[in-house]
XYZ file of C-alpha atoms in Angstrom:
759
model
C -37.568 56.001 -22.297
C -36.407 57.146 -18.976
C -36.712 53.231 -17.797
C -35.085 51.874 -20.863
C -31.895 54.464 -20.431
C -31.905 53.266 -16.768
C -31.786 49.617 -17.710
C -29.055 50.453 -20.309
C -26.869 51.731 -17.718
C -27.327 49.011 -15.423
C -26.271 46.570 -18.127
C -23.040 48.327 -18.633
C -22.138 48.236 -14.839
C -22.985 44.440 -14.805
C -20.326 42.289 -16.571
C -21.736 39.111 -18.144
C -19.609 36.746 -20.285
C -22.733 35.430 -21.916
C -23.615 38.960 -23.546
C -22.228 41.005 -26.432
C -22.341 45.132 -26.338
C -22.129 46.846 -29.504
C -22.659 50.323 -29.202
C -25.824 50.800 -26.717
C -27.170 47.516 -27.622
C -26.910 44.125 -25.648
C -27.165 41.037 -27.660
C -27.740 37.717 -25.636
C -25.471 34.618 -26.508
C -27.895 32.413 -24.960
C -29.160 31.015 -27.934
C -25.783 29.871 -29.314
C -24.852 28.586 -25.963
C -28.064 26.435 -25.927
C -28.755 25.579 -29.338
C -31.087 22.474 -28.595
C -33.096 24.092 -25.579
C -36.612 24.261 -26.534
C -38.219 27.606 -26.435
C -40.966 28.125 -23.822
C -44.460 29.532 -24.148
C -44.598 32.996 -22.827
C -46.436 33.586 -19.680
C -48.383 36.657 -18.587
C -46.251 37.780 -15.505
C -46.931 40.265 -12.991
C -44.520 43.157 -12.222
C -42.964 40.870 -9.261
C -42.116 38.394 -11.909
C -40.623 40.892 -14.533
C -36.759 39.874 -15.016
C -34.133 41.981 -16.810
C -32.355 40.759 -19.912
C -29.365 40.516 -17.797
C -31.097 38.439 -15.081
C -32.697 36.138 -17.814
C -29.137 35.460 -19.093
C -27.475 34.651 -15.730
C -30.254 32.038 -15.198
C -29.798 30.627 -18.573
C -26.212 30.214 -17.749
C -26.656 28.711 -14.452
C -29.252 25.963 -16.454
C -26.524 25.554 -18.899
C -23.825 24.793 -16.168
C -26.036 22.202 -14.656
C -26.538 20.673 -17.920
C -22.965 20.413 -18.993
C -21.569 19.176 -15.696
C -18.179 20.580 -16.385
C -15.091 18.578 -14.503
C -14.386 19.644 -11.124
C -11.290 21.643 -11.598
C -9.457 23.575 -8.531
C -10.186 27.324 -8.731
C -7.160 28.782 -6.901
C -6.661 32.468 -6.607
C -3.368 33.481 -8.411
C -1.826 33.774 -4.695
C -3.092 30.283 -3.324
C -0.406 28.712 -1.130
C -1.156 25.283 -2.954
C -0.823 26.738 -6.258
C 2.326 28.774 -5.507
C 3.984 25.445 -4.053
C 2.927 23.748 -7.128
C 4.318 26.209 -9.458
C 7.795 26.180 -7.581
C 8.185 22.165 -8.219
C 10.783 21.869 -11.184
C 8.328 19.392 -12.867
C 5.754 22.393 -13.111
C 7.699 24.063 -16.104
C 7.479 20.523 -17.951
C 3.706 20.398 -18.144
C 3.428 21.066 -21.754
C 6.123 18.528 -22.614
C 4.545 15.721 -20.598
C 1.157 16.313 -22.149
C 2.373 16.445 -25.728
C 4.441 13.527 -25.153
C 1.504 11.136 -24.777
C -0.816 12.907 -27.935
C -0.880 11.080 -31.165
C 0.340 7.472 -31.441
C 2.619 7.617 -28.649
C 1.405 5.601 -25.824
C 4.412 5.140 -23.472
C 6.424 7.877 -21.649
C 9.404 7.243 -19.273
C 9.856 10.047 -16.745
C 12.951 10.049 -14.610
C 12.555 12.635 -12.103
C 14.857 13.317 -9.058
C 13.972 13.315 -5.492
C 11.676 16.426 -4.967
C 10.972 17.158 -8.612
C 7.118 16.650 -7.948
C 6.538 13.828 -10.389
C 4.265 11.921 -7.899
C 1.758 14.419 -7.367
C 1.872 16.542 -10.360
C 2.039 14.065 -13.389
C -1.499 12.836 -13.002
C -3.086 16.346 -12.531
C -1.328 17.523 -15.927
C -2.742 14.348 -17.865
C -6.391 14.189 -16.230
C -7.785 17.136 -18.119
C -6.189 15.910 -21.558
C -8.843 14.894 -24.505
C -7.882 11.337 -24.555
C -8.489 10.898 -20.838
C -12.305 11.450 -21.020
C -14.484 8.561 -20.422
C -16.067 7.262 -23.879
C -18.686 4.828 -24.678
C -17.519 2.309 -27.354
C -18.741 -1.177 -28.606
C -17.168 -4.018 -27.358
C -18.419 -7.499 -29.058
C -21.886 -6.095 -29.588
C -22.167 -4.573 -26.030
C -21.953 -0.820 -25.204
C -19.268 -0.128 -22.415
C -17.449 2.722 -20.993
C -13.786 3.074 -21.521
C -11.318 5.491 -19.642
C -11.933 8.634 -17.639
C -9.475 7.668 -14.743
C -5.655 7.504 -14.339
C -4.441 4.925 -12.195
C -1.277 5.880 -10.315
C 0.582 2.589 -8.560
C 2.613 2.944 -5.659
C 4.985 0.251 -4.037
C 3.470 1.031 -0.454
C 0.238 1.642 1.143
C 1.900 5.054 3.061
C 2.789 6.391 -0.207
C -0.974 5.791 -1.617
C -2.683 7.217 0.924
C -0.404 10.344 1.560
C -0.144 11.138 -2.088
C -3.851 10.719 -2.527
C -4.648 13.239 0.199
C -2.108 15.929 -1.212
C -3.390 15.531 -4.644
C -7.158 15.855 -3.568
C -6.085 19.037 -1.635
C -4.458 20.323 -4.719
C -7.499 19.745 -6.956
C -9.933 21.360 -4.548
C -11.775 18.168 -3.456
C -10.068 17.199 -0.062
C -10.644 13.509 0.926
C -13.557 12.703 3.525
C -15.265 16.111 2.867
C -17.845 14.872 0.304
C -18.974 11.901 -1.271
C -17.664 13.282 -4.610
C -14.366 14.028 -5.587
C -11.671 14.034 -8.072
C -8.795 11.776 -6.305
C -9.452 8.491 -4.573
C -7.080 5.747 -3.165
C -7.287 1.869 -2.871
C -4.998 -0.187 -0.568
C -5.310 -3.615 0.890
C -8.112 -3.414 3.509
C -8.759 0.288 2.784
C -10.589 2.109 0.024
C -11.426 5.572 -0.563
C -12.969 6.214 -3.922
C -15.295 9.158 -4.142
C -17.894 9.423 -6.922
C -16.433 11.076 -10.103
C -12.911 10.137 -9.068
C -10.343 11.180 -12.119
C -6.961 10.319 -10.303
C -6.982 6.928 -8.187
C -3.660 6.098 -6.236
C -3.314 2.226 -5.488
C -1.137 -0.001 -4.438
C 0.655 -2.520 -6.771
C -1.286 -5.599 -5.571
C -4.458 -3.716 -5.684
C -3.942 -2.968 -9.657
C -2.994 -6.545 -10.155
C -6.389 -7.558 -8.498
C -8.056 -5.314 -10.866
C -6.204 -6.930 -13.985
C -7.579 -10.183 -12.841
C -11.123 -8.793 -12.627
C -10.753 -6.640 -15.754
C -8.029 -7.750 -18.065
C -8.371 -4.719 -20.384
C -8.312 -2.140 -17.619
C -11.388 -0.417 -19.068
C -11.966 2.110 -16.545
C -8.542 3.935 -16.887
C -7.531 5.971 -19.713
C -3.850 5.898 -18.302
C -1.756 4.028 -15.757
C 1.171 5.688 -14.150
C 3.834 3.172 -12.721
C 5.606 5.195 -9.977
C 8.997 4.174 -8.413
C 9.402 1.118 -10.740
C 13.181 0.902 -9.640
C 12.326 -0.850 -6.389
C 11.418 -3.570 -9.024
C 8.978 -5.458 -6.915
C 7.477 -8.858 -7.828
C 4.101 -6.924 -8.520
C 5.650 -4.167 -10.392
C 7.241 -6.608 -12.715
C 4.010 -8.435 -13.369
C 2.031 -5.122 -13.802
C 4.749 -3.897 -16.445
C 4.321 -7.375 -18.426
C 0.512 -6.872 -18.270
C 0.743 -3.371 -19.449
C 3.053 -4.365 -22.420
C 0.217 -7.120 -23.383
C -2.327 -4.552 -23.451
C -0.181 -1.966 -25.445
C 0.873 -4.741 -27.911
C -2.749 -6.145 -28.254
C -5.085 -4.949 -31.075
C -7.017 -3.168 -28.501
C -10.420 -4.667 -29.328
C -11.052 -5.255 -25.725
C -10.874 -1.594 -25.238
C -13.130 -0.619 -28.198
C -9.954 0.422 -30.023
C -9.176 3.075 -27.415
C -5.310 2.863 -26.621
C -4.058 2.881 -22.745
C -1.500 5.623 -22.004
C 1.573 4.278 -19.967
C 3.837 6.526 -17.673
C 6.760 4.880 -16.171
C 8.095 7.255 -13.167
C 11.446 6.753 -11.279
C 14.095 8.610 -9.259
C 16.474 6.041 -10.507
C 15.712 3.980 -13.330
C 17.754 1.846 -15.917
C 16.429 3.957 -18.948
C 17.801 1.629 -21.767
C 16.211 -1.551 -20.198
C 12.873 0.122 -19.809
C 12.799 1.614 -23.404
C 14.102 -1.598 -24.590
C 11.265 -3.454 -22.751
C 8.295 -1.351 -23.651
C 9.493 -0.656 -27.325
C 6.152 -0.365 -29.413
C 5.743 -2.579 -32.614
C 4.388 0.285 -34.557
C 7.419 2.074 -36.608
C 5.695 5.590 -35.894
C 5.664 5.338 -32.185
C 8.359 5.212 -29.563
C 8.928 5.472 -25.976
C 9.065 9.120 -25.029
C 11.782 9.968 -22.366
C 11.643 13.107 -20.225
C 14.542 13.789 -17.589
C 13.713 16.438 -14.787
C 16.024 17.827 -12.278
C 15.023 17.831 -8.579
C 14.594 20.291 -5.956
C 17.175 19.433 -3.696
C 19.199 21.370 -0.950
C 22.766 20.837 -0.151
C 23.152 18.121 2.398
C 26.015 17.600 4.460
C 26.927 13.727 4.560
C 28.944 12.564 7.699
C 30.369 8.930 7.986
C 31.446 7.003 11.187
C 35.278 7.076 11.501
C 35.173 3.389 12.291
C 32.670 0.250 12.296
C 29.732 0.535 14.571
C 29.428 -2.613 16.625
C 26.022 -1.697 18.328
C 23.754 0.098 15.784
C 20.875 0.409 18.135
C 23.087 2.212 20.733
C 24.945 4.394 18.236
C 21.595 5.593 16.558
C 20.016 6.326 19.877
C 23.155 8.274 20.681
C 23.031 10.235 17.493
C 19.395 11.338 17.841
C 19.893 12.591 21.597
C 23.270 14.561 20.416
C 21.059 16.094 17.294
C 18.640 17.000 19.650
C 20.842 18.821 22.205
C 23.144 20.270 19.737
C 21.312 21.630 16.474
C 18.686 24.222 16.388
C 14.884 24.239 16.226
C 13.019 23.875 13.765
C 14.596 20.599 12.515
C 13.173 17.096 12.702
C 14.668 13.974 12.349
C 14.138 11.086 10.206
C 15.950 7.536 11.671
C 16.102 4.689 9.272
C 15.890 1.312 11.112
C 15.335 -2.170 10.055
C 12.266 -3.063 11.502
C 9.091 -2.900 13.625
C 10.606 -4.587 16.795
C 13.659 -2.106 16.467
C 11.473 0.852 15.897
C 9.241 -0.251 19.008
C 12.575 -0.257 21.268
C 13.874 2.975 20.133
C 10.518 4.635 20.631
C 10.289 3.361 24.141
C 14.160 4.503 24.796
C 13.205 8.014 23.259
C 10.026 8.369 25.523
C 12.068 7.490 28.489
C 14.913 9.800 27.754
C 12.553 12.700 27.090
C 11.104 12.489 30.363
C 14.281 13.287 31.761
C 14.754 16.538 30.120
C 14.872 19.848 31.797
C 11.608 21.716 31.464
C 13.418 24.675 29.198
C 14.575 22.020 26.912
C 12.171 21.078 23.851
C 10.313 17.541 23.973
C 11.437 14.965 21.777
C 8.278 13.389 20.168
C 8.746 9.646 18.648
C 6.690 8.585 15.805
C 6.797 5.183 14.182
C 6.680 4.584 10.590
C 6.405 0.876 8.966
C 4.415 -1.018 6.613
C 2.132 -2.770 8.974
C 1.115 0.340 10.986
C -2.404 1.337 10.846
C -3.449 4.041 8.092
C -3.946 6.572 11.161
C -0.592 5.961 12.718
C 1.154 6.125 9.377
C -0.407 9.818 9.008
C 0.613 10.742 12.560
C 4.076 10.450 11.220
C 3.520 13.232 8.735
C 1.751 15.792 10.821
C 3.652 18.487 12.716
C 3.952 17.819 16.454
C 1.029 19.189 18.566
C 3.370 20.381 21.086
C 4.986 23.686 19.740
C 8.283 23.630 21.529
C 9.272 20.149 20.576
C 11.208 18.282 17.853
C 9.849 15.220 16.005
C 11.782 12.092 15.500
C 10.232 9.633 12.972
C 11.440 6.004 13.246
C 11.165 4.596 9.856
C 11.736 1.281 8.015
C 12.895 1.674 4.410
C 9.300 2.767 3.382
C 10.227 6.226 3.759
C 12.934 6.297 1.177
C 11.035 6.932 -1.888
C 7.536 8.514 -2.918
C 6.794 10.529 0.422
C 8.249 13.497 1.954
C 8.028 13.695 5.713
C 7.733 17.411 6.405
C 9.975 19.276 8.564
C 12.958 16.830 8.122
C 16.483 18.199 8.548
C 18.382 15.546 9.837
C 18.693 11.959 8.591
C 20.388 9.282 10.329
C 20.902 6.013 8.246
C 21.925 2.697 9.943
C 22.932 1.129 6.477
C 20.928 -1.581 6.720
C 17.216 -3.013 5.746
C 15.586 -6.241 6.368
C 15.411 -8.373 3.177
C 13.410 -11.404 2.441
C 15.212 -14.130 0.242
C 13.866 -17.222 -0.687
C 15.773 -20.353 -1.369
C 13.637 -22.590 -3.423
C 15.994 -25.563 -3.310
C 15.222 -25.485 0.663
C 11.844 -24.123 0.537
C 12.839 -21.647 3.010
C 12.706 -17.966 3.342
C 15.611 -16.009 4.975
C 14.710 -12.527 6.799
C 17.982 -11.000 7.596
C 19.032 -7.522 7.931
C 21.618 -6.760 5.034
C 23.616 -4.127 3.811
C 21.576 -1.401 1.424
C 22.652 -0.534 -1.772
C 24.244 3.086 -3.022
C 20.860 3.682 -4.589
C 19.006 3.486 -1.366
C 21.887 5.420 0.584
C 21.232 8.289 -1.810
C 17.497 8.148 -1.755
C 18.043 8.233 2.026
C 20.392 10.922 2.355
C 17.968 12.876 -0.091
C 15.309 13.150 2.415
C 17.342 15.780 4.492
C 17.473 18.227 1.781
C 13.851 18.222 0.628
C 12.943 21.514 2.454
C 16.036 23.149 3.356
C 19.640 22.618 3.932
C 20.186 19.289 5.912
C 22.762 16.593 7.319
C 22.928 12.951 6.961
C 24.699 10.971 9.670
C 25.418 7.378 8.195
C 26.321 4.905 11.007
C 29.031 3.314 8.718
C 32.250 4.216 7.093
C 33.025 5.700 3.649
C 34.605 2.522 2.893
C 31.771 0.540 3.574
C 29.768 2.871 1.242
C 32.238 2.645 -1.452
C 31.779 -1.323 -1.046
C 28.153 -1.193 -1.648
C 26.313 -2.609 -4.719
C 24.790 0.002 -6.897
C 21.310 -1.109 -6.837
C 19.125 -3.865 -5.023
C 18.462 -7.077 -6.778
C 14.980 -7.345 -8.291
C 12.476 -8.934 -6.014
C 11.378 -11.702 -8.486
C 14.905 -13.081 -8.622
C 15.014 -13.159 -4.817
C 11.538 -13.997 -3.613
C 8.863 -16.836 -3.581
C 7.215 -16.601 -7.020
C 4.239 -18.582 -5.706
C 1.775 -15.343 -5.783
C 3.234 -14.343 -9.071
C 2.581 -17.762 -10.627
C -0.828 -17.951 -9.475
C -1.622 -14.207 -10.594
C -0.281 -14.973 -14.173
C -2.333 -18.499 -14.283
C -5.426 -16.523 -13.216
C -4.814 -14.179 -15.800
C -4.821 -16.958 -18.490
C -1.206 -17.284 -19.108
C -0.769 -20.805 -19.664
C 3.003 -20.530 -20.740
C 4.462 -19.191 -17.680
C 7.940 -18.793 -19.295
C 6.723 -16.773 -22.260
C 5.287 -14.033 -20.044
C 7.293 -10.873 -20.689
C 9.027 -9.953 -17.810
C 12.039 -7.583 -17.219
C 13.917 -10.152 -15.552
C 12.783 -13.712 -15.177
C 13.240 -16.097 -12.196
C 14.978 -19.328 -12.472
C 12.848 -22.441 -13.563
C 13.416 -24.255 -10.417
C 11.430 -21.578 -8.456
C 8.691 -21.417 -11.075
C 8.323 -25.442 -10.695
C 8.351 -25.619 -7.292
C 5.462 -22.773 -7.263
C 3.666 -24.900 -9.828
C 3.776 -27.914 -7.436
C 2.671 -26.158 -4.366
C -0.572 -24.687 -6.483
C -1.010 -28.138 -7.758
C -1.324 -29.525 -4.352
C -3.426 -26.571 -3.079
C -5.904 -27.452 -5.817
C -5.336 -24.007 -7.736
C -3.904 -25.667 -10.765
C -5.240 -29.128 -12.571
C -3.186 -31.737 -13.887
C -2.837 -30.128 -17.234
C -1.406 -26.878 -15.607
C -4.720 -24.939 -15.919
C -6.176 -22.699 -13.497
C -9.059 -24.225 -11.416
C -12.095 -22.670 -9.997
C -10.173 -22.762 -6.314
C -7.243 -21.162 -8.039
C -9.236 -18.166 -9.611
C -10.663 -17.536 -5.849
C -7.451 -17.724 -4.266
C -6.051 -15.190 -6.765
C -8.770 -12.796 -5.729
C -8.227 -13.093 -1.901
C -6.063 -10.196 -0.214
C -4.042 -12.999 1.456
C -1.439 -15.448 0.338
C -2.359 -18.522 -1.531
C -2.041 -20.759 1.375
C -3.937 -18.750 3.893
C -6.804 -18.216 1.155
C -7.078 -22.351 0.929
C -7.241 -22.415 4.454
C -10.483 -19.808 4.249
C -12.056 -22.133 1.480
C -11.389 -25.203 3.586
C -12.786 -23.749 6.611
C -16.273 -23.258 5.197
C -16.686 -27.228 4.246
C -18.866 -29.129 6.936
C -16.166 -31.112 7.906
C -14.342 -28.044 9.669
C -17.053 -25.157 9.785
C -14.513 -22.798 11.400
C -14.551 -19.797 8.878
C -14.900 -16.982 11.947
C -12.186 -18.441 13.946
C -9.872 -18.974 10.784
C -10.417 -15.287 9.883
C -9.508 -14.300 13.338
C -6.218 -15.979 13.195
C -5.286 -14.824 9.867
C -6.325 -11.111 11.148
C -3.802 -11.598 14.271
C -1.140 -13.350 11.787
C -1.219 -10.404 9.159
C -1.556 -7.262 11.444
C 2.387 -7.032 11.988
C 5.542 -8.995 13.107
C 3.991 -10.391 16.255
C 1.062 -9.248 18.588
C 3.039 -10.319 21.654
C 6.009 -8.111 22.557
C 9.129 -9.813 23.243
C 10.122 -9.988 27.183
C 13.460 -9.050 27.455
C 14.106 -9.594 31.178
C 12.986 -12.273 33.806
C 11.240 -9.602 35.795
C 9.117 -8.609 32.841
C 8.236 -12.214 32.088
C 7.131 -12.738 35.822
C 4.761 -9.511 35.711
C 2.782 -10.959 32.625
C 3.254 -14.673 33.128
C -0.197 -15.114 34.826
C -2.071 -12.850 32.461
C -0.702 -14.631 29.293
C -1.319 -17.991 30.935
C -4.945 -17.319 30.132
C -4.070 -17.180 26.577
C -1.635 -19.691 25.843
C -3.035 -23.158 24.419
C -1.213 -26.322 24.776
C -2.061 -26.942 20.980
C 0.279 -24.171 19.941
C 0.406 -20.551 18.467
C -2.503 -20.877 15.809
C -5.185 -21.629 18.636
C -3.266 -18.871 20.872
C -3.885 -16.353 18.233
C -7.490 -17.322 18.227
C -7.883 -17.170 22.136
C -6.329 -13.695 22.245
C -8.520 -12.200 19.556
C -11.645 -13.791 21.180
C -10.915 -12.629 24.493
C -9.353 -9.121 23.345
C -12.984 -8.480 21.390
C -14.865 -9.870 24.451
C -13.223 -7.000 26.417
C -15.983 -4.535 27.091
C -14.144 -1.664 29.099
C -10.791 -0.655 28.360
C -8.906 -2.637 25.480
C -5.440 -0.594 25.537
C -5.214 -1.293 29.415
C -5.859 -5.186 28.656
C -3.284 -5.039 25.975
C -0.756 -3.148 28.106
C -1.280 -5.667 30.974
C -0.556 -8.556 28.797
C 2.386 -6.699 27.077
C 0.423 -7.193 23.516
C 0.980 -4.871 20.714
C -1.901 -2.451 20.908
C -1.140 -1.171 17.261
C -1.272 -4.658 15.845
C -4.294 -5.400 17.637
C -6.212 -2.556 16.225
C -4.873 -3.385 12.713
C -6.148 -6.845 13.174
C -9.623 -5.874 13.963
C -9.619 -3.855 10.844
C -8.346 -7.031 8.842
C -10.946 -9.070 10.292
C -13.526 -6.712 9.593
C -12.645 -6.508 5.637
C -12.282 -10.313 5.550
C -15.747 -10.929 7.298
C -17.099 -8.398 4.663
C -15.114 -10.307 1.680
C -16.385 -13.864 2.735
C -20.077 -12.255 3.147
C -19.880 -11.018 -0.631
C -18.507 -14.411 -1.620
C -21.207 -16.072 -0.151
C -18.731 -18.005 2.296
C -20.701 -16.392 5.317
C -24.581 -16.872 5.227
C -25.118 -13.879 7.531
C -23.213 -11.148 9.090
C -21.594 -12.128 12.279
C -22.903 -10.971 15.615
C -21.343 -7.424 16.846
C -18.717 -7.341 19.497
C -18.238 -7.808 22.347
C -19.314 -11.340 22.496
C -18.841 -13.462 25.790
C -15.307 -15.811 25.535
C -15.958 -19.376 25.335
C -12.635 -21.288 25.112
C -12.401 -23.639 22.007
C -12.666 -27.390 22.938
C -10.257 -29.755 22.013
C -11.991 -31.303 19.377
C -12.908 -27.911 17.935
C -9.140 -27.078 18.069
C -8.277 -30.313 16.097
C -10.753 -29.537 13.392
C -9.169 -26.070 13.220
C -5.501 -27.324 12.838
C -6.631 -29.889 10.322
C -8.153 -27.129 8.387
C -4.785 -25.196 8.535
C -3.079 -28.250 6.954
C -5.128 -27.845 3.840
C -2.862 -24.959 3.156
C 0.551 -25.793 5.115
C 0.974 -29.479 5.008
C 4.174 -28.731 3.182
C 5.495 -26.835 6.356
C 5.408 -29.669 8.627
C 8.042 -31.368 10.440
C 8.364 -34.830 12.659
C 10.256 -35.504 15.706
C 13.425 -37.389 15.063
C 15.017 -39.763 17.515
C 17.641 -37.244 18.243
C 14.708 -34.872 19.386
C 15.205 -32.528 16.615
C 12.582 -31.535 14.088
C 13.195 -32.773 10.576
C 10.666 -31.262 7.700
C 8.738 -33.676 5.520
C 10.028 -31.623 2.461
C 13.662 -31.563 1.943
C 14.699 -33.389 5.328
C 15.975 -30.105 6.758
C 16.381 -29.573 10.607
C 14.581 -26.847 11.950
C 14.259 -25.520 15.502
C 11.038 -23.991 17.078
C 11.492 -20.043 17.465
C 11.740 -18.859 20.900
C 8.653 -16.639 20.376
C 6.580 -19.696 19.879
C 4.396 -20.918 22.783
C 5.847 -24.380 22.069
C 9.351 -23.276 22.388
C 11.530 -26.089 24.258
C 8.613 -28.755 23.943
C 8.670 -31.872 22.342
C 5.613 -33.317 19.945
C 5.321 -35.862 17.519
C 4.925 -33.429 14.798
C 4.605 -29.818 14.245
C 3.222 -27.595 11.368
C 4.649 -24.233 11.042
C 3.246 -21.206 9.141
C 6.668 -19.514 8.623
C 9.933 -20.800 7.905
C 12.633 -18.434 8.234
C 16.488 -18.323 8.639
C 17.890 -15.637 10.877
C 20.874 -16.935 13.487
C 19.666 -20.403 12.654
C 16.867 -22.422 10.659
C 13.681 -21.545 12.831
C 9.860 -22.591 12.333
C 7.617 -19.850 13.242
C 3.736 -19.819 14.314
C 4.041 -23.481 15.280
C 1.199 -25.904 16.173
C 1.341 -29.185 17.393
C -0.450 -31.649 14.921
C -0.277 -35.808 14.362
C 1.648 -37.496 11.748
C -1.873 -39.404 10.738
C -3.381 -35.886 10.135
C -0.308 -35.024 7.596
C -0.804 -38.074 6.116
C -4.555 -37.578 5.516
C -3.737 -34.071 4.088
C -1.194 -35.193 1.591
C -3.326 -37.751 0.386
C -6.506 -35.579 -0.206
C -4.311 -32.567 -1.551
C -5.948 -29.268 -1.637
C -9.219 -30.371 -3.353
C -7.808 -30.691 -6.788
C -4.351 -31.728 -6.724
C -2.230 -34.801 -5.749
C 0.625 -34.881 -3.126
C 3.582 -32.762 -2.765
């Protein structure tokens, strides 16, 4: 009796959610919690094995927890800093509205959330625990398949996808890299981190397009969130079209389960998007929410008169802020490109070395698209030196999606490099052009994300008033070759009938189809070929993909060499630093001469990569001596690794290549010829012949081009040249140039790309 009383008291002092107390009786709920569990035979136990009812219930609860495997949800204390910061976001109070907007027959939600509202990080977290977001087993064409369970969040840039994924992973209690399992992952070109059990997956628009080609119904996703749609890239316009097709289909490819779509932007054309996604069912509609941002006041300062030298004005403004404005308060400066950023970084490093010891240091961090993932993340971390100010030198990739912590001062140069394709000339221009008012407002907002700030615009208020309201959609100004190939690979035969918010002109589409026909990507009847399907899945442009395929042919047999070259070309603006002074040229001339090849830039890239990977001591020092961009070479190594892995998986490589370092062996003239003829399979349309007046005239369009000063063939005269890029800056330039022979061009045009005719 005494023992029973003792046990009763012990039960009362122990809280247990799986038991009910009525008076002094304790009733276990384990039978109700585990109705399917089979009762075990009672075994005789010794005193040491005796368990109290409470202990038994706890053990049963643990078993039950293991069996049910509940979703990993963040278990934050009420005073958790992460939870507090989430609740402080303006979007937090809209959680119920966002969730209820996608219940029932409504499958599309448009959120216009101002800068700082928290839409990019919070919306997927609100939705991933909704009942419709669970993975379900369904029958599709007599097969049992899984549908849903994951939310995709597209971003226009790699840095946004990876940064947001890291932040949301922390907020959901499963930081990336801490375990093989987790709630959040990301997928960008040449870099994937998708843990087992991922519920939210951030990815670039291009990566989602790749997934659409492999799975047109996007079966792994319950929802797709399209973020920053106002940027109107070619990829996001294609995604919008494919999503519209899925939404308007009979959903049989998803076993009848609808796909939810959320469109998000800071500055969207609401009516246009609502009209585009307008559902066919009368009972459904495009839901719309407008969310105010958390924006502190920002003082905007314009120049009194137009600025003649942007680089000089920007440097002066950075130094002035550093000397006159108090700490803490970091600087975000918008520049036009990688070359300008690296020049500014060098000048800042020289300047900070001259500062007095009692002055805070000025730490410069670059931020642009081709930068390695690690270097991009460095721009978001606090400076390691306590008594210092950080200045982030960025292109327009820092305009939207991501917040650089600590920024109080923004310097806006008012320009951005814009690609524009001229289909009649078959030429792309890359010029620094004035930004739109929308971009200027976005840049200004970066100074007021964490507190009151200042924005210094390096242009007059009159110039601002003259800016256009928004940028022209990319699909109306860029080459549509990749877009047409993607549509063909997805089975869209009638390109003109594909749903797009803005359609490119017919001439651009026709030119793209002709080029794809030459590459062997489309047949005479316009249908996609096996080569075309393969090209669409490569993470490089169609011409480079065609060169990769040709490199596997016995005639050329140069796949590893082609991978090395493509890795160098796609790693950044240029692996070679431009030498400004004669003194600098003299310093590195001898060492660079070891890399330069008379055949031109393609073989020079190969020689550089082969010598770099053969270096067994200090690769950084090797690059510095030759004034080669260290960051770009590291990125090239990463791309090389990814392309080699892809070619192994596709059966294009029979066995893994030997590991680095390998002894360097110069390419023979015969092998160099085979390599250049291989590149003609993708780039015969970009060739020019030497004219009697010593100028080069393109074989397509008969345009005069000059060899760009950055080329090893600059100033030389060859019978014919092949160029991988064709741009207009100050004049009509051919870039990445190699010497070829006229009969090679004729041969390549006659043979085509393996399935098409000539051009």
